[in-house]
PDB file of C-alpha atoms in Angstrom:
ATOM      1  CA  MET A   1     197.207 121.917 150.824  1.00 91.00           C
ATOM      2  CA  LYS A   2     194.424 120.563 152.938  1.00 95.00           C
ATOM      3  CA  LEU A   3     190.785 119.619 152.612  1.00 97.00           C
ATOM      4  CA  ILE A   4     188.579 121.459 155.088  1.00 96.00           C
ATOM      5  CA  GLN A   5     184.858 121.556 155.688  1.00 97.00           C
ATOM      6  CA  ALA A   6     183.427 124.761 154.248  1.00 97.00           C
ATOM      7  CA  ASN A   7     181.468 127.282 156.273  1.00 97.00           C
ATOM      8  CA  PHE A   8     179.180 130.154 155.369  1.00 98.00           C
ATOM      9  CA  ASP A   9     182.073 132.630 155.401  1.00 96.00           C
ATOM     10  CA  GLN A  10     183.255 130.824 152.256  1.00 97.00           C
ATOM     11  CA  PHE A  11     179.853 130.692 150.527  1.00 98.00           C
ATOM     12  CA  GLU A  12     180.410 133.564 148.080  1.00 98.00           C
ATOM     13  CA  THR A  13     183.933 132.402 147.246  1.00 97.00           C
ATOM     14  CA  VAL A  14     182.743 128.870 146.463  1.00 98.00           C
ATOM     15  CA  ALA A  15     179.706 130.128 144.517  1.00 98.00           C
ATOM     16  CA  ALA A  16     181.984 132.332 142.399  1.00 98.00           C
ATOM     17  CA  LEU A  17     184.425 129.439 141.888  1.00 98.00           C
ATOM     18  CA  MET A  18     181.636 127.148 140.679  1.00 97.00           C
ATOM     19  CA  GLU A  19     180.347 129.863 138.350  1.00 97.00           C
ATOM     20  CA  ARG A  20     183.832 130.268 136.812  1.00 97.00           C
ATOM     21  CA  VAL A  21     184.069 126.492 136.350  1.00 97.00           C
ATOM     22  CA  LYS A  22     180.625 126.438 134.736  1.00 96.00           C
ATOM     23  CA  GLN A  23     181.631 129.211 132.330  1.00 96.00           C
ATOM     24  CA  ALA A  24     184.871 127.396 131.467  1.00 96.00           C
ATOM     25  CA  LEU A  25     182.897 124.212 130.740  1.00 95.00           C
ATOM     26  CA  LEU A  26     180.411 126.115 128.588  1.00 93.00           C
ATOM     27  CA  ALA A  27     183.287 127.681 126.626  1.00 95.00           C
ATOM     28  CA  GLN A  28     184.333 124.113 125.754  1.00 93.00           C
ATOM     29  CA  GLU A  29     180.722 123.272 124.837  1.00 90.00           C
ATOM     30  CA  ILE A  30     180.476 120.944 127.817  1.00 91.00           C
ATOM     31  CA  PHE A  31     176.958 121.427 129.158  1.00 89.00           C
ATOM     32  CA  GLN A  32     177.535 119.457 132.340  1.00 89.00           C
ATOM     33  CA  TRP A  33     176.689 122.329 134.698  1.00 91.00           C
ATOM     34  CA  ASP A  34     173.817 124.744 134.239  1.00 87.00           C
ATOM     35  CA  GLU A  35     171.649 127.196 136.182  1.00 86.00           C
ATOM     36  CA  ARG A  36     170.144 124.324 138.202  1.00 88.00           C
ATOM     37  CA  TYR A  37     173.340 122.488 139.101  1.00 91.00           C
ATOM     38  CA  PRO A  38     175.320 123.453 140.985  1.00 95.00           C
ATOM     39  CA  SER A  39     173.106 126.321 142.053  1.00 95.00           C
ATOM     40  CA  ARG A  40     173.553 128.717 144.944  1.00 96.00           C
ATOM     41  CA  ALA A  41     170.799 126.770 146.738  1.00 97.00           C
ATOM     42  CA  PHE A  42     172.796 123.552 146.207  1.00 97.00           C
ATOM     43  CA  ILE A  43     175.899 125.180 147.693  1.00 98.00           C
ATOM     44  CA  HIS A  44     173.910 126.589 150.630  1.00 98.00           C
ATOM     45  CA  GLU A  45     172.368 123.201 151.373  1.00 98.00           C
ATOM     46  CA  ALA A  46     175.755 121.458 151.137  1.00 98.00           C
ATOM     47  CA  ILE A  47     177.281 123.877 153.671  1.00 98.00           C
ATOM     48  CA  THR A  48     174.239 123.543 155.944  1.00 98.00           C
ATOM     49  CA  ASP A  49     174.505 119.751 155.844  1.00 98.00           C
ATOM     50  CA  GLY A  50     178.281 119.804 156.409  1.00 98.00           C
ATOM     51  CA  ASN A  51     178.984 118.206 153.027  1.00 98.00           C
ATOM     52  CA  LEU A  52     180.873 120.961 151.205  1.00 98.00           C
ATOM     53  CA  TYR A  53     184.650 120.829 151.390  1.00 98.00           C
ATOM     54  CA  VAL A  54     187.304 123.138 149.999  1.00 98.00           C
ATOM     55  CA  LEU A  55     190.872 122.499 148.948  1.00 97.00           C
ATOM     56  CA  TYR A  56     192.711 125.204 150.827  1.00 93.00           C
ATOM     57  CA  SER A  57     196.308 126.393 150.481  1.00 93.00           C
ATOM     58  CA  ASP A  58     198.112 129.550 151.579  1.00 92.00           C
ATOM     59  CA  GLY A  59     194.875 131.309 152.479  1.00 89.00           C
ATOM     60  CA  ALA A  60     193.174 130.572 149.167  1.00 94.00           C
ATOM     61  CA  ILE A  61     190.476 128.188 148.034  1.00 97.00           C
ATOM     62  CA  LEU A  62     191.762 126.240 145.040  1.00 97.00           C
ATOM     63  CA  GLY A  63     188.804 123.930 144.602  1.00 98.00           C
ATOM     64  CA  SER A  64     185.688 122.501 146.165  1.00 98.00           C
ATOM     65  CA  VAL A  65     183.660 119.305 146.313  1.00 98.00           C
ATOM     66  CA  VAL A  66     180.460 118.003 147.859  1.00 98.00           C
ATOM     67  CA  LEU A  67     180.719 114.623 149.588  1.00 98.00           C
ATOM     68  CA  ASP A  68     177.678 112.756 150.824  1.00 98.00           C
ATOM     69  CA  GLU A  69     175.820 109.465 150.514  1.00 97.00           C
ATOM     70  CA  TRP A  70     173.085 110.614 148.095  1.00 97.00           C
ATOM     71  CA  GLN A  71     172.869 108.615 144.879  1.00 96.00           C
ATOM     72  CA  THR A  72     170.629 109.733 142.037  1.00 95.00           C
ATOM     73  CA  PRO A  73     167.795 107.316 141.170  1.00 96.00           C
ATOM     74  CA  GLU A  74     169.280 106.918 137.664  1.00 96.00           C
ATOM     75  CA  TRP A  75     172.120 104.988 139.287  1.00 97.00           C
ATOM     76  CA  ASP A  76     169.753 102.178 140.278  1.00 96.00           C
ATOM     77  CA  ALA A  77     170.311 100.624 136.848  1.00 95.00           C
ATOM     78  CA  ILE A  78     174.106 100.496 137.286  1.00 97.00           C
ATOM     79  CA  ASP A  79     175.828  97.200 138.096  1.00 96.00           C
ATOM     80  CA  TRP A  80     178.014  98.489 140.914  1.00 97.00           C
ATOM     81  CA  GLN A  81     180.784  96.207 142.135  1.00 95.00           C
ATOM     82  CA  GLU A  82     180.532  97.206 145.798  1.00 91.00           C
ATOM     83  CA  THR A  83     177.259  96.176 147.374  1.00 90.00           C
ATOM     84  CA  GLU A  84     178.147  95.768 151.063  1.00 93.00           C
ATOM     85  CA  LEU A  85     180.387  98.619 152.198  1.00 92.00           C
ATOM     86  CA  PRO A  86     179.230 102.219 152.810  1.00 96.00           C
ATOM     87  CA  VAL A  87     179.518 104.490 149.755  1.00 97.00           C
ATOM     88  CA  LEU A  88     180.628 108.125 149.650  1.00 98.00           C
ATOM     89  CA  VAL A  89     179.501 110.038 146.566  1.00 98.00           C
ATOM     90  CA  VAL A  90     181.487 112.820 144.918  1.00 98.00           C
ATOM     91  CA  HIS A  91     179.414 115.735 143.562  1.00 97.00           C
ATOM     92  CA  ALA A  92     180.409 118.991 141.857  1.00 97.00           C
ATOM     93  CA  LEU A  93     184.171 118.575 142.089  1.00 97.00           C
ATOM     94  CA  ALA A  94     185.634 121.903 140.957  1.00 97.00           C
ATOM     95  CA  ILE A  95     189.122 123.332 140.539  1.00 97.00           C
ATOM     96  CA  GLU A  96     189.737 127.001 139.816  1.00 97.00           C
ATOM     97  CA  PRO A  97     189.902 127.133 135.981  1.00 97.00           C
ATOM     98  CA  ASP A  98     193.224 129.020 135.917  1.00 95.00           C
ATOM     99  CA  LEU A  99     194.763 126.276 138.063  1.00 94.00           C
ATOM    100  CA  GLN A 100     193.481 123.257 136.141  1.00 94.00           C
ATOM    101  CA  GLY A 101     196.091 120.892 134.736  1.00 92.00           C
ATOM    102  CA  ARG A 102     198.529 121.509 137.602  1.00 94.00           C
ATOM    103  CA  GLY A 103     197.686 118.534 139.818  1.00 95.00           C
ATOM    104  CA  TYR A 104     195.150 120.204 142.078  1.00 97.00           C
ATOM    105  CA  GLY A 105     192.336 117.961 140.856  1.00 96.00           C
ATOM    106  CA  SER A 106     194.442 114.939 141.766  1.00 97.00           C
ATOM    107  CA  ALA A 107     195.221 116.424 145.169  1.00 97.00           C
ATOM    108  CA  LEU A 108     191.532 117.110 145.806  1.00 97.00           C
ATOM    109  CA  LEU A 109     190.518 113.613 144.711  1.00 97.00           C
ATOM    110  CA  ARG A 110     193.166 111.980 146.926  1.00 97.00           C
ATOM    111  CA  ALA A 111     191.994 114.092 149.870  1.00 97.00           C
ATOM    112  CA  CYS A 112     188.403 112.954 149.242  1.00 98.00           C
ATOM    113  CA  GLU A 113     189.523 109.322 149.227  1.00 97.00           C
ATOM    114  CA  GLN A 114     191.478 109.793 152.450  1.00 97.00           C
ATOM    115  CA  LEU A 115     188.482 111.423 154.135  1.00 97.00           C
ATOM    116  CA  ALA A 116     186.233 108.604 152.921  1.00 97.00           C
ATOM    117  CA  SER A 117     188.588 105.954 154.277  1.00 96.00           C
ATOM    118  CA  GLU A 118     188.961 107.734 157.614  1.00 96.00           C
ATOM    119  CA  HIS A 119     185.168 107.758 157.982  1.00 96.00           C
ATOM    120  CA  GLY A 120     184.693 104.081 157.162  1.00 96.00           C
ATOM    121  CA  TYR A 121     183.545 104.300 153.559  1.00 97.00           C
ATOM    122  CA  GLY A 122     184.502 101.347 151.399  1.00 95.00           C
ATOM    123  CA  CYS A 123     184.175 103.056 148.046  1.00 97.00           C
ATOM    124  CA  GLN A 124     183.509 106.286 146.235  1.00 98.00           C
ATOM    125  CA  ARG A 125     181.154 106.820 143.323  1.00 98.00           C
ATOM    126  CA  LEU A 126     180.504 109.629 140.894  1.00 98.00           C
ATOM    127  CA  ASP A 127     179.250 110.340 137.427  1.00 97.00           C
ATOM    128  CA  VAL A 128     180.620 112.651 134.781  1.00 96.00           C
ATOM    129  CA  PHE A 129     179.424 113.888 131.406  1.00 95.00           C
ATOM    130  CA  ALA A 130     180.670 111.491 128.724  1.00 96.00           C
ATOM    131  CA  GLY A 131     181.916 114.448 126.671  1.00 94.00           C
ATOM    132  CA  ASN A 132     184.243 115.759 129.386  1.00 95.00           C
ATOM    133  CA  PRO A 133     187.557 114.040 128.570  1.00 94.00           C
ATOM    134  CA  ALA A 134     189.588 115.969 131.163  1.00 93.00           C
ATOM    135  CA  ALA A 135     187.362 114.890 134.057  1.00 96.00           C
ATOM    136  CA  ARG A 136     187.103 111.322 132.779  1.00 97.00           C
ATOM    137  CA  GLY A 137     190.887 111.152 132.473  1.00 96.00           C
ATOM    138  CA  LEU A 138     191.348 112.424 136.022  1.00 97.00           C
ATOM    139  CA  TYR A 139     189.118 109.725 137.478  1.00 98.00           C
ATOM    140  CA  GLU A 140     190.534 106.948 135.326  1.00 98.00           C
ATOM    141  CA  ARG A 141     194.130 107.902 136.223  1.00 97.00           C
ATOM    142  CA  HIS A 142     193.145 107.529 139.875  1.00 97.00           C
ATOM    143  CA  GLY A 143     191.773 104.032 139.465  1.00 97.00           C
ATOM    144  CA  TYR A 144     188.064 104.768 139.143  1.00 98.00           C
ATOM    145  CA  GLN A 145     186.384 102.032 137.131  1.00 98.00           C
ATOM    146  CA  VAL A 146     183.592 102.582 134.629  1.00 98.00           C
ATOM    147  CA  ARG A 147     180.480 100.750 135.849  1.00 98.00           C
ATOM    148  CA  GLY A 148     178.006 101.915 133.210  1.00 98.00           C
ATOM    149  CA  GLN A 149     176.259 104.935 131.813  1.00 97.00           C
ATOM    150  CA  ILE A 150     173.041 106.784 132.445  1.00 97.00           C
ATOM    151  CA  GLN A 151     170.956 109.434 130.746  1.00 95.00           C
ATOM    152  CA  TYR A 152     169.950 112.721 132.346  1.00 94.00           C
ATOM    153  CA  ARG A 153     166.932 113.867 130.359  1.00 90.00           C
ATOM    154  CA  SER A 154     167.164 117.297 131.999  1.00 87.00           C
ATOM    155  CA  LYS A 155     170.350 118.042 130.065  1.00 87.00           C
ATOM    156  CA  PRO A 156     170.396 119.389 126.484  1.00 84.00           C
ATOM    157  CA  ALA A 157     170.152 116.901 123.601  1.00 85.00           C
ATOM    158  CA  GLY A 158     173.576 115.470 122.855  1.00 86.00           C
ATOM    159  CA  HIS A 159     174.713 116.138 126.419  1.00 87.00           C
ATOM    160  CA  GLN A 160     172.630 113.631 128.340  1.00 94.00           C
ATOM    161  CA  THR A 161     175.000 110.649 128.623  1.00 95.00           C
ATOM    162  CA  TYR A 162     176.950 110.371 131.865  1.00 97.00           C
ATOM    163  CA  ILE A 163     179.531 107.744 132.770  1.00 98.00           C
ATOM    164  CA  CYS A 164     179.296 106.201 136.248  1.00 98.00           C
ATOM    165  CA  TYR A 165     182.538 105.496 138.082  1.00 98.00           C
ATOM    166  CA  GLU A 166     183.364 103.580 141.234  1.00 98.00           C
ATOM    167  CA  LYS A 167     186.573 103.120 143.202  1.00 98.00           C
ATOM    168  CA  ILE A 168     186.885 100.522 145.923  1.00 97.00           C
ATOM    169  CA  LEU A 169     188.823 102.019 148.830  1.00 95.00           C
ATOM    170  CA  ALA A 170     188.812  99.212 151.377  1.00 73.00           C
TER     171      ALA A 170
END
C-alpha cells in the first residue's frame, strides 16, 4: 500500500468512493457528509491544488484524503496545544465501506502522518462528528488528542457537534 497524489484520471473513482462512504454514513444516521461536503467541486479543487491523496494497492484505490493547511474559522475558539510548528489538516478521510474495519484507515492515517513529517509539519489536526464512534476511535487509537468541540450550524439539528483533534508529530 502507498499514498499517492491523486490526478484527474482518478476523479470519478474518488467521487464514487466518497459517495459510497456518504451513503454508508447516512445508513448509520451519521449526517457528517452531505451534498455540500465533500462535493464533486471539493474533489475537483483538491486535485487541482494537489491536496487529494489516495491509498493505493494492487491497482485499486482503497481510500482517499485531502491534506492541506486550511483550518475552518470555527477552530479559532479551540485551545490548540501546538502554536509554533506548521500544521497539516486532514479533511474527508475515506475508506471504501466494504473494506472498513480491516486496518486500512490506520494505514491511511499513518501515511498522512509520514507525509506531514517529511514535509516539515509539526502536527496534524482534524475534526469529526461527535456521533461517529468509529472515526473517533480511529483517531484516538493513533494518539490524536481531543482539544475541544465546535458547532457547525450548517448541519442538521442534533448533528452539529464536532470534536477537534490534534496530534503533535515533531
